[in-house]
């Protein structure tokens, strides 16, 4: 473009000379920009300063201090100190009949500056020393006139000119009237650092040779050779650095005769060598202009590290009329790459990588036309390798072969086959940029070779690809994992919760029996994925000695994604884990299994996705959590769903069934099924924590629950059947709930809460007044109790706390209760008792008054009254005990019994016991007696049982009568005359006094040592007869005999009435 400007300018100066008669100093040239602008396309002269024409040594010369040209592309070209020598030779060459001679005119310019118009500095032409005020004023008037004239040109507009033709341009080049053009300083501040120098020489027939050098590139040379032959012009452009060829372009035009419109054939060959180019770029980057750093820095940095070479051969046709892209057609490109290595920008992967490419067969691109764009052929084959070093001398991370073909419907087809070796990626993961991105996570011991293949159809290369949104079509890909694919994952120690500490080092292995397939009708569009089986294996190595490694096997079966980007996938998930533990919760699971069908889908929130689970089944053979152990636990839900985004996860299910058989704690166990209904759980970021290290996640939720039948077995052999319904509320670490518990006739209302932060909680129980009967007894809910509540009413309440149980309280009331203990019973029991915790035991807050109508273990106690005290030492104390027994009274000031089996002593007083009532109670046919007896019985209780030592017995005056028939067998009487005498006396014996001792050992054999004083009618009614008797009877057997002699059902019904 500059050469054309020079030619036009020179012709304008010749016209000036002809019109003015070659005056020595031209002071009026305001019309000159207008004249020059008539010859320019897409540009105009805006200023000419100090034009001077002179003559010396027989030749004419021209000098312009400054010439400013404004292009329509927003650039300003400023020429300073422009000189044209031998104007007369130039004039003679222009008007010569023959152009075979070499032109002699020369043009030199001290400085040419090309920059964006907005950046150009408004500098006036420098004045010469000694210039007078008139000259300065004249110059100003001339400049003002120039602007005025220029403004006038814009108002009138340019006339329509003939389109530029290649043939005309060649003709102009052949007739250029100058021998050489020299630019001493060429500055492009918006594009290149420093400055350049340019030298162009013109031979006969327009042959052009040119050299351009740059101040920042020592030894760099851009050379240009043009032979503008009118039928077969040729050109060559070569860029070298220190004699190393960086790039070269050679080409020619061939006039196609008799073509309509006139057309040229074009052929070029371009060669590029990346290594010397990188050295050139390194020179030019010292320094880059600030205005170009943003646009060029990244790309120039990449080019500076490139290696290898590329060759591009181009053939095509171009119309003689240069009309832009419309006149170019029938283009054939062939591209060959030879070990071309280009670094990848770090912004892509965060670490230095490079791509190395080679063409196995040239990449061919045939275009019928450029405007409108229409491609006829795209083909070729090349290899690509990704290496771990920017210079391309590292290990290969990925290798691929790419094949380009043309389909029958004219779409370019791309097929890619490749593999990558994960072991070679370890070096990449060690890069500081990648480590920073991983935020403390570490990946080690990568292994496994992955194979992949990809095929797709590119959009047809035509105008539509630009004018409309086009798609990649028929996309298909396969990814195959090798059996040894795996890596060791290390979680950041500072960020890993205690729950996952065991998993801080995890060996992960991935395998697939078949490839993962991807497909899409078009991209952008829905991407499908599928595989019949995909397995991931997790294992925690380096476990402490004696502990088994935790292993988790996960299988994804029948994976089918209809839209991967929209997260629309369905698959069956099977998971099995052995020795799974959560150290923070002190929890371990053995043989954990999970099976479910999962559907992943897009959510209404663009940042979220949803997961639907169906037929969810989890089971654990054995689990322990602290002191709690569970066998054969299982969780099942027919349907559950979760919505997940980076800051929140919400899950819900209409029903989840949890079974355990059994769950055990401290010798107690529970088994059954619990149903969680309308479950809602939300896990979200904790935005309230002021401490970043303590910030985490908050879990909230709500659920109803019911258990239709739970069985509890206690350490003391009780079996409790119960059902429960209620509601559970989760608020992060705060758990609370309400429930109703039913066990037989009992129905408790409960309210509880638990704080997981400090493991504190409380439980409130309330038992509504409950009526009991033999058909609705306590044993219906609780089996194994020593006694059964078969009548009356019970109510109570309790408040329990943990771990501080000292706040625990309980209260219970019995009204007209009937209690059965084996074949013994108690009727009409009434009492209210208040209990509280003292240390590890329960104790009454005050003595509780207890009354009972009857207690009958074979011999009935009636009208019982006493005060009941339970103290922290385990003593059960009865005070002011009184009852009716055998028409007499049984009393005691204090009765003690220790629950722990410690030794305690008490004393009972028998007062006025009727012997007649006793014989009636015994229902004996061979014994009868009358009279009243008093007794004192000291009782000792301990862990072995109840004993009596040295109890005393005394009859009341005046005594009574006793008859005992058949006390001894005939055989005994026949061999012992004295015994026969006693037996006869006891058949009708009247006593005045009976006294003796009572012994009751652990064997249960009651021993009575009695001395009877009285007389017998059978021997001598007037003479005292003293009899010493030692009687022994097993009390438990006697009571059982008495109990067996009655119908307990009838007795209880009568007592209840």
GROMACS .gro file of C-alpha atoms in nm, residues 76 115-123:
model
   10
   76UNK     CA    1  -0.296   0.696   1.066
  115UNK     CA    2  -0.069   0.355   1.455
  116UNK     CA    3  -0.432   0.366   1.555
  117UNK     CA    4  -0.583   0.706   1.484
  118UNK     CA    5  -0.692   0.753   1.844
  119UNK     CA    6  -0.335   0.697   1.968
  120UNK     CA    7  -0.167   0.930   1.721
  121UNK     CA    8  -0.009   1.236   1.883
  122UNK     CA    9  -0.106   1.569   1.740
  123UNK     CA   10   0.237   1.712   1.666
   0.00000   0.00000   0.00000
